[in-house]
Short mmCIF file of C-alpha atoms in Angstrom, two decimals:
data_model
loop_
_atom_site.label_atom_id
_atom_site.label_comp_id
_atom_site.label_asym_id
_atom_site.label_seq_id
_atom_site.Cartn_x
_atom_site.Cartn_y
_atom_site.Cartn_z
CA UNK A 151 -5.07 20.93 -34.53
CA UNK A 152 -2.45 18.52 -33.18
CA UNK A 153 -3.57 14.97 -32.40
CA UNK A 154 -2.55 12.52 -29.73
CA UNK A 155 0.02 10.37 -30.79
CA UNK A 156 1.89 7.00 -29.49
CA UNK A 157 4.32 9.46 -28.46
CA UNK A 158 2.99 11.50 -26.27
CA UNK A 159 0.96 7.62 -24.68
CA UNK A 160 4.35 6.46 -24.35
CA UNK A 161 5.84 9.92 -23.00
CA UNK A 162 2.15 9.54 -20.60
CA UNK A 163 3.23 6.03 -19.15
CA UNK A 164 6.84 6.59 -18.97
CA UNK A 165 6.25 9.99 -16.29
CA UNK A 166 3.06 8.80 -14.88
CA UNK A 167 3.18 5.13 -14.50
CA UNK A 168 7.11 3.74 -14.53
CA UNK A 169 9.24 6.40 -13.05
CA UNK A 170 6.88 7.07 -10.17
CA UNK A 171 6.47 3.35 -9.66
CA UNK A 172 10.26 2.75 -9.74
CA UNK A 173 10.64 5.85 -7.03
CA UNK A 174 8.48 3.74 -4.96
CA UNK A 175 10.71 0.78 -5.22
CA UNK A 176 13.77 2.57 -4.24
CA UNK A 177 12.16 3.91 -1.39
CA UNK A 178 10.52 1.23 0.15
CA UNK A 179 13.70 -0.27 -0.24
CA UNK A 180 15.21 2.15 1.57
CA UNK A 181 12.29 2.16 4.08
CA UNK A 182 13.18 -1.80 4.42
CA UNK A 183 17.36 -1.22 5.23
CA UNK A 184 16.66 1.36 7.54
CA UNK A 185 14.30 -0.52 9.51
CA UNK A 186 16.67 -3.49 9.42
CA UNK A 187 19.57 -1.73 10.39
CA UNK A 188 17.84 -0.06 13.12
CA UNK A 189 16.66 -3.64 14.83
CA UNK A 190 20.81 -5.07 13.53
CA UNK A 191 21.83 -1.94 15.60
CA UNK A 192 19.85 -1.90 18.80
CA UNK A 193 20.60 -6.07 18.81
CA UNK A 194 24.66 -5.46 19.10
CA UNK A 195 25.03 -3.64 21.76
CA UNK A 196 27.94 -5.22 23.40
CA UNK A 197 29.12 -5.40 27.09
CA UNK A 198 31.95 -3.76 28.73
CA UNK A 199 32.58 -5.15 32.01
CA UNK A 200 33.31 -3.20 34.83
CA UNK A 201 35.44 -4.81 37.16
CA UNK A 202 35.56 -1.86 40.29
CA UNK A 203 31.42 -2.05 40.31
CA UNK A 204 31.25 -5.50 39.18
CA UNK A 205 28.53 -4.76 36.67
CA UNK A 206 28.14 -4.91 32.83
CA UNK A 207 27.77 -1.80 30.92
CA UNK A 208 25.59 -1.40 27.63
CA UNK A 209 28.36 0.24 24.52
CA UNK A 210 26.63 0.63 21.90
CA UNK A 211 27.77 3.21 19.22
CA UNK A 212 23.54 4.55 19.07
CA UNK A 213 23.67 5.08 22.33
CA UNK A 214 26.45 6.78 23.40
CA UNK A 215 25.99 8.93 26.90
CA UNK A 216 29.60 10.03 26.58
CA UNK A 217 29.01 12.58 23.28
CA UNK A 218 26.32 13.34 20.88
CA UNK A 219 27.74 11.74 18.36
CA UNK A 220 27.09 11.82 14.30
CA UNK A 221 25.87 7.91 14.56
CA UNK A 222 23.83 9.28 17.09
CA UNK A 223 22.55 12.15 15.26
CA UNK A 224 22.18 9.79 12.30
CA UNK A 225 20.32 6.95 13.68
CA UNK A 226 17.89 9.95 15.47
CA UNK A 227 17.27 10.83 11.60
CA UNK A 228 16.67 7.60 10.96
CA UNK A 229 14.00 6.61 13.69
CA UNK A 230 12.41 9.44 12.62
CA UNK A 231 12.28 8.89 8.99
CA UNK A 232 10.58 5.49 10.13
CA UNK A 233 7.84 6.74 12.52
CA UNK A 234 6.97 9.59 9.68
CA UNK A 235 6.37 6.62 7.35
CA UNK A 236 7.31 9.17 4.33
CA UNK A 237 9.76 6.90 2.21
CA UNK A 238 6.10 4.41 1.89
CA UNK A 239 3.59 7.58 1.63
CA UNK A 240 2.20 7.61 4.88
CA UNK A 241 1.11 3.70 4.40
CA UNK A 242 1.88 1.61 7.50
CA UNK A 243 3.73 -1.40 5.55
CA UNK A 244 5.05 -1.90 2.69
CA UNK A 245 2.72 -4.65 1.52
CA UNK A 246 0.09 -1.73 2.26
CA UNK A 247 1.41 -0.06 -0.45
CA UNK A 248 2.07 -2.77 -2.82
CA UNK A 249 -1.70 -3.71 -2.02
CA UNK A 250 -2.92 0.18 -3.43
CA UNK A 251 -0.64 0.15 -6.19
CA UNK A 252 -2.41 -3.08 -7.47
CA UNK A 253 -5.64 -2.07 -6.52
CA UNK A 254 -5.21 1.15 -8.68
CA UNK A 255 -3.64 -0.62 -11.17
CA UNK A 256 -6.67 -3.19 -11.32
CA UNK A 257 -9.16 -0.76 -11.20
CA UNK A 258 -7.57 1.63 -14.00
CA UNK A 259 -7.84 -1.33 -16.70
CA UNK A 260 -10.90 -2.48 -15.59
CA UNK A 261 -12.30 1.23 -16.15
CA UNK A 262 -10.43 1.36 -18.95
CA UNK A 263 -11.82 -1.95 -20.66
CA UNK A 264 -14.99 -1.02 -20.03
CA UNK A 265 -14.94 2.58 -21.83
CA UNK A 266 -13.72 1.28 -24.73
CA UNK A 267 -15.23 -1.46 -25.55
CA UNK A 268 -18.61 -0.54 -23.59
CA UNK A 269 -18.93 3.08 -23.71
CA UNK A 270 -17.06 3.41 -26.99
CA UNK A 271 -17.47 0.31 -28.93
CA UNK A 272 -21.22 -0.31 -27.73
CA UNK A 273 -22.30 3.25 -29.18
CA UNK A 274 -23.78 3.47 -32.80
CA UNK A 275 -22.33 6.95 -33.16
CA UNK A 276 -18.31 5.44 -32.27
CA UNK A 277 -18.69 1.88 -33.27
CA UNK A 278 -16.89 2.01 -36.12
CA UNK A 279 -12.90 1.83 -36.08
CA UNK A 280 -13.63 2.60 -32.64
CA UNK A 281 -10.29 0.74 -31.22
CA UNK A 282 -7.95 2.89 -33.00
CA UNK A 283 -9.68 5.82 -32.60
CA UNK A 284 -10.13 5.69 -28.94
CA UNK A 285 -7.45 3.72 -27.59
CA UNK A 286 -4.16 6.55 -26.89
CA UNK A 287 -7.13 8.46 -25.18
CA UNK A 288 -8.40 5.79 -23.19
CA UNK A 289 -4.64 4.89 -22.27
CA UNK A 290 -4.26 8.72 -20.85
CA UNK A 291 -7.67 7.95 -18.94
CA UNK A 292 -6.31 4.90 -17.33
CA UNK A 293 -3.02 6.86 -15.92
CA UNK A 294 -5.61 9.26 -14.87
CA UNK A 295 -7.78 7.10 -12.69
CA UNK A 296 -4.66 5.72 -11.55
CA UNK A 297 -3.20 8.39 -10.38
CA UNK A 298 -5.92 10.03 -8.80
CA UNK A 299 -6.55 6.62 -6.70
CA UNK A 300 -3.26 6.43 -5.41
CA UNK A 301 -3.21 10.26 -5.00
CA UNK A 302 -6.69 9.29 -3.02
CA UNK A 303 -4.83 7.10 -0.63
CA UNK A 304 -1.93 9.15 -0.19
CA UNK A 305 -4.78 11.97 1.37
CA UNK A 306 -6.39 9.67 3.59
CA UNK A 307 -3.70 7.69 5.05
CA UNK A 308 -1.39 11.13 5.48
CA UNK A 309 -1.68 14.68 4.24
CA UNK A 310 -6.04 15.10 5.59
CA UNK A 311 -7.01 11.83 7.22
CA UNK A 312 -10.93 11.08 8.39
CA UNK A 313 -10.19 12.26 11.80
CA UNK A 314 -8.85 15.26 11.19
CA UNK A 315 -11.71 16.60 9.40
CA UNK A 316 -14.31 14.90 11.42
CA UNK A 317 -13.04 17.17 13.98
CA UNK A 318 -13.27 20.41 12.10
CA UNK A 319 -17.06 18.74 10.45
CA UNK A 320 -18.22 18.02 14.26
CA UNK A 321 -17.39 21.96 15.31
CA UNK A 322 -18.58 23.37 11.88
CA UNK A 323 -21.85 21.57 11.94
CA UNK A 324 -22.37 22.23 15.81
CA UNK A 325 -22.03 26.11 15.60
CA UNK A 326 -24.41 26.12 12.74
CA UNK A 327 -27.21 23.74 13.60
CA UNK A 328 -26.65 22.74 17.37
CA UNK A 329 -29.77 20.93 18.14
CA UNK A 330 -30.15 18.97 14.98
CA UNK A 331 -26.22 17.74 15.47
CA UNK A 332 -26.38 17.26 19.04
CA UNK A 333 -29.65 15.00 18.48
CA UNK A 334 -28.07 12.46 16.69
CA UNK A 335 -26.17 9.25 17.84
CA UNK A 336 -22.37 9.18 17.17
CA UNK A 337 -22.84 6.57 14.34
CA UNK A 338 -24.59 8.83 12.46
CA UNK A 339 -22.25 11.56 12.65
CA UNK A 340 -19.55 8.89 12.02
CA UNK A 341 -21.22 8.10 9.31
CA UNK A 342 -21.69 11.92 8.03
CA UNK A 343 -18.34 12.95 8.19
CA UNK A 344 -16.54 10.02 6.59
CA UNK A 345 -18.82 9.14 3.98
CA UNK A 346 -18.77 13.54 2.93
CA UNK A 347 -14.93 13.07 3.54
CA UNK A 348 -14.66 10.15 1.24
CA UNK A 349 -16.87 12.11 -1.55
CA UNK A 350 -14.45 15.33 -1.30
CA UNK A 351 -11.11 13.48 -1.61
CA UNK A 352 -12.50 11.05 -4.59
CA UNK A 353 -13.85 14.32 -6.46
CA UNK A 354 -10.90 16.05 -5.79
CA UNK A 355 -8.35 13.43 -6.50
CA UNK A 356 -10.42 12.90 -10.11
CA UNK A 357 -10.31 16.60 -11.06
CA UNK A 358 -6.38 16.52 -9.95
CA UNK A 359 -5.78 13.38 -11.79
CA UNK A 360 -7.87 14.11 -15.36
CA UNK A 361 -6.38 17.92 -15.42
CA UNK A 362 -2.59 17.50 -14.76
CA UNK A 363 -2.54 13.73 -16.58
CA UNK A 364 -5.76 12.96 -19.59
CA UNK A 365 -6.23 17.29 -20.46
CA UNK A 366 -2.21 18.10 -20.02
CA UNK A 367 -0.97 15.34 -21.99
CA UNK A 368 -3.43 15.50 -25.15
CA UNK A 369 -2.37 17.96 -27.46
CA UNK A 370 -6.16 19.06 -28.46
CA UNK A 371 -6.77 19.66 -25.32
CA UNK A 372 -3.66 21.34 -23.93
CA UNK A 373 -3.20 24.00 -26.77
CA UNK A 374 -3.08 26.48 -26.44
CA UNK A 375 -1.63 26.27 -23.12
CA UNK A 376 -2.16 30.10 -22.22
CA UNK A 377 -6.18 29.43 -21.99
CA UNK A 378 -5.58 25.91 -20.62
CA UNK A 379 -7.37 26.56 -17.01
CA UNK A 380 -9.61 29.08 -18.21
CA UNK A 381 -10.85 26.34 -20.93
CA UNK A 382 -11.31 23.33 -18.34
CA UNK A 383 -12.17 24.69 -15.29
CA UNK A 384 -15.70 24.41 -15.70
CA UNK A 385 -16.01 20.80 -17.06
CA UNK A 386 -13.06 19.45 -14.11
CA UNK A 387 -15.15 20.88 -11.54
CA UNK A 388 -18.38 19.80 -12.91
CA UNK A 389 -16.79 16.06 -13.11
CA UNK A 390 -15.48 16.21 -9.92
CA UNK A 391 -18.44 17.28 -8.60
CA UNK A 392 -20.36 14.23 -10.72
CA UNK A 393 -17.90 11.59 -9.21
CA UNK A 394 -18.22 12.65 -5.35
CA UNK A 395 -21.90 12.92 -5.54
CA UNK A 396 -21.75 9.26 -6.87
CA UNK A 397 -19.43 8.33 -4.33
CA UNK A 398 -21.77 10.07 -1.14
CA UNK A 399 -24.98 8.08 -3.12
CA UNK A 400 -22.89 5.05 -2.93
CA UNK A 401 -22.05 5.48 1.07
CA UNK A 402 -25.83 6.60 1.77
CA UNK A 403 -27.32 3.17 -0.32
CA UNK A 404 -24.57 0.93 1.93
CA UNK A 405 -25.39 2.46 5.07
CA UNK A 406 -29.07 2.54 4.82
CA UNK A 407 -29.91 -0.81 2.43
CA UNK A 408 -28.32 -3.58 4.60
CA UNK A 409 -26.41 -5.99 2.09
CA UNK A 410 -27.65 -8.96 3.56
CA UNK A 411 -31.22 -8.17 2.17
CA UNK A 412 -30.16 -6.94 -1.23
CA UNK A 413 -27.97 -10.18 -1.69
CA UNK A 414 -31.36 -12.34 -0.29
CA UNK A 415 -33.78 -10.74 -3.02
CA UNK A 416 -30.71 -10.89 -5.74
CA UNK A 417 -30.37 -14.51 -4.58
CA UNK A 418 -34.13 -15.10 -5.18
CA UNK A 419 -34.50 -13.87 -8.37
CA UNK A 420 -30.87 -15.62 -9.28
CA UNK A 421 -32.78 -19.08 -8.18
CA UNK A 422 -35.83 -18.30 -10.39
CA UNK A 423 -34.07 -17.50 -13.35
CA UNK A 424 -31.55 -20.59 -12.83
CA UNK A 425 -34.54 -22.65 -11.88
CA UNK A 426 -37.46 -21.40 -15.08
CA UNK A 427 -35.10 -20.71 -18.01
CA UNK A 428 -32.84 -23.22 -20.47
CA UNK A 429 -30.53 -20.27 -20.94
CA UNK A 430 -29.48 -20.58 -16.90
CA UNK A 431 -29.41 -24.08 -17.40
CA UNK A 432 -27.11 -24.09 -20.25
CA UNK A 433 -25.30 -21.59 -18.34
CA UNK A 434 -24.95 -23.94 -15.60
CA UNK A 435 -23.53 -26.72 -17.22
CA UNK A 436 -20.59 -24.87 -19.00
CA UNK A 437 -19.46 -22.59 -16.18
CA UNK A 438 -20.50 -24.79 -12.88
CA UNK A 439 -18.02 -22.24 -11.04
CA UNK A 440 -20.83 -20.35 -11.35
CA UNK A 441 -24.04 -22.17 -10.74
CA UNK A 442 -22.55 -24.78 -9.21
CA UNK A 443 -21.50 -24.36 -5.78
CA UNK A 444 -22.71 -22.31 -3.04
CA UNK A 445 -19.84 -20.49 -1.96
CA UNK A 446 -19.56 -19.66 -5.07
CA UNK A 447 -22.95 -18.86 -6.04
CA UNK A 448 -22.91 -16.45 -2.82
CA UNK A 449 -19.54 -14.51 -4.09
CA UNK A 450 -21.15 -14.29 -7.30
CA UNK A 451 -24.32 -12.51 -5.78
CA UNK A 452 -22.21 -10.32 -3.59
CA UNK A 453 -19.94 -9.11 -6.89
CA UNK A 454 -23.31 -8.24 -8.34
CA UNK A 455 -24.82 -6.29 -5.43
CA UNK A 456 -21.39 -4.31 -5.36
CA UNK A 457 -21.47 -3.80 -9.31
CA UNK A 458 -24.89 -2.40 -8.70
CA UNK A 459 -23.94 0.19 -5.96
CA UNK A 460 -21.50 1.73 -8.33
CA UNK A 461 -23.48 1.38 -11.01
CA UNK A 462 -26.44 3.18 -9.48
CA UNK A 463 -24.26 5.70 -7.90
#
């Protein structure tokens, strides 16, 4: 049976992770000029004075009444290139995007780091060598994760956004169970349909991004790739499944826990173990970003309530 090698990491990266990211340069880029050109063009239109009416005429060579021109037909293209948004994904700005790309990119380590040296090096049965046995596959599972966030975000912001299936939830929900929908407030059906939308892109976007990136790319699991599909079906959909149900659990213990009161009881017990032990005061005097201040103290407590949602979930 073949084994994953630094090849096929580096073949992973290369198509998952730097070409795609340097098509998104080029294209915000181009996203950029247009829009510039389009505010240099609509800024020079220049006046042709007309001395039998005595009034100043707009020529401008995007706005031509005479003939539809192809500078015209062009710049059309072009404003409509810009309102689509395409050539940035759907995002609204181009710092938008930059924003998900590190957000993915932060998030895919960080899940990375932690299942190998938590889930991998932490476990009796793979503790030892674990690093070199685990790392090329735990390389393949951060492009996955990444991919399937930013494949998240493209969804949401443009190809099936909240609204849109709010809309079909509301009518579904309404011609099956009228008077339960009908008796409750429009928060909580806010709350229904985004929170279930949010769960069915994440497990979705998961199942997308470990099938085509972490099962496609590793040889042991790709070959042979006749029964590929009809040997992963099963598990993707079961792990997709796994991740959206986390993801609704998540949503339900925000909506319904308020995080001011979590973050007062976790601020209460973070007193009384600062306040009764020598470790926290130890603690305290080597990392006083911690302990110290109160600002800090509270963004400390808030990390921990947030670790705990997904944690839970």
């Amino acid at each position: 049976m073949a084994k994953l090698s630094n090849r096929d990491v580096i073949r992973g990266i290369r198509n998952y992770f730097m070409l795609p990211l340097l098509a998104l340069t080029m294209t915000s880029r181009l996203h950029e000029y247009f829009a510039r050109n389009q505010t240099t063009n609509r800024n020079e239109d220049t006046c042709v004075p007309d001395t039998i009416n005595s009034v100043c005429e707009i020529s401008s060579p995007f706005n031509n009444g005479s003939s539809f021109s192809t500078d015209s037909k062009l710049s059309e293209f072009i404003r409509r290139v810009l309102e689509s948004r395409i050539l940035l994904l759907g995002f609204p700005t181009q710092q938008d995007l930059r924003h998900q790309i590190f957000e993915s990119v932060l998030g895919a380590i960080c899940w990375g780091a932690c299942f190998l040296f938590i889930r991998k090096g932490c476990n009796p049965e793979c503790r030892k060598n674990f690093f070199a046995k685990y790392w090329r596959g735990t390389c393949l599972g951060i492009l996955s994760i990444y991919n399937g966030s930013m494949l998240r975000a493209i969804v949401i912001m443009s190809i099936f956004p909240p609204g849109m299936f709010c809309h079909y939830f509301d009518i579904a929900v309404s011609s099956l169970s009228p008077r339960l929908w009908s008796s409750m407030d429009k928060s909580e059906k806010l709350f229904s349909c985004t929170s279930l939308h949010n769960a069915l892109v994440i497990g979705m976007c998961w199942g997308i991004g470990n099938t085509l990136v972490r099962r496609r790319l590793d040889p042991a699991m790709r070959n042979p790739p006749e029964t590929f599909v009809q040997r992963h079906w099963k598990d993707v959909s079961c792990g997709a499944l796994a991740i959206g149900t986390s993801s609704l659990i998540k949503s339900i213990w925000v909506h319904y826990n308020p995080t001011d009161m979590v973050e007062e009881i976790l601020e209460n017990m973070f007193d009384t173990f600062s306040g009764k032990t020598s470790f926290a005061t130890w603690l305290s005097s080597i990392h006083p970003f911690i302990l110290g201040s109160e600002t800090d103290r509270v963004s400390y407590i808030h990390y921990i309530n947030e670790s705990m949602k997904v944690g839970i979930s």
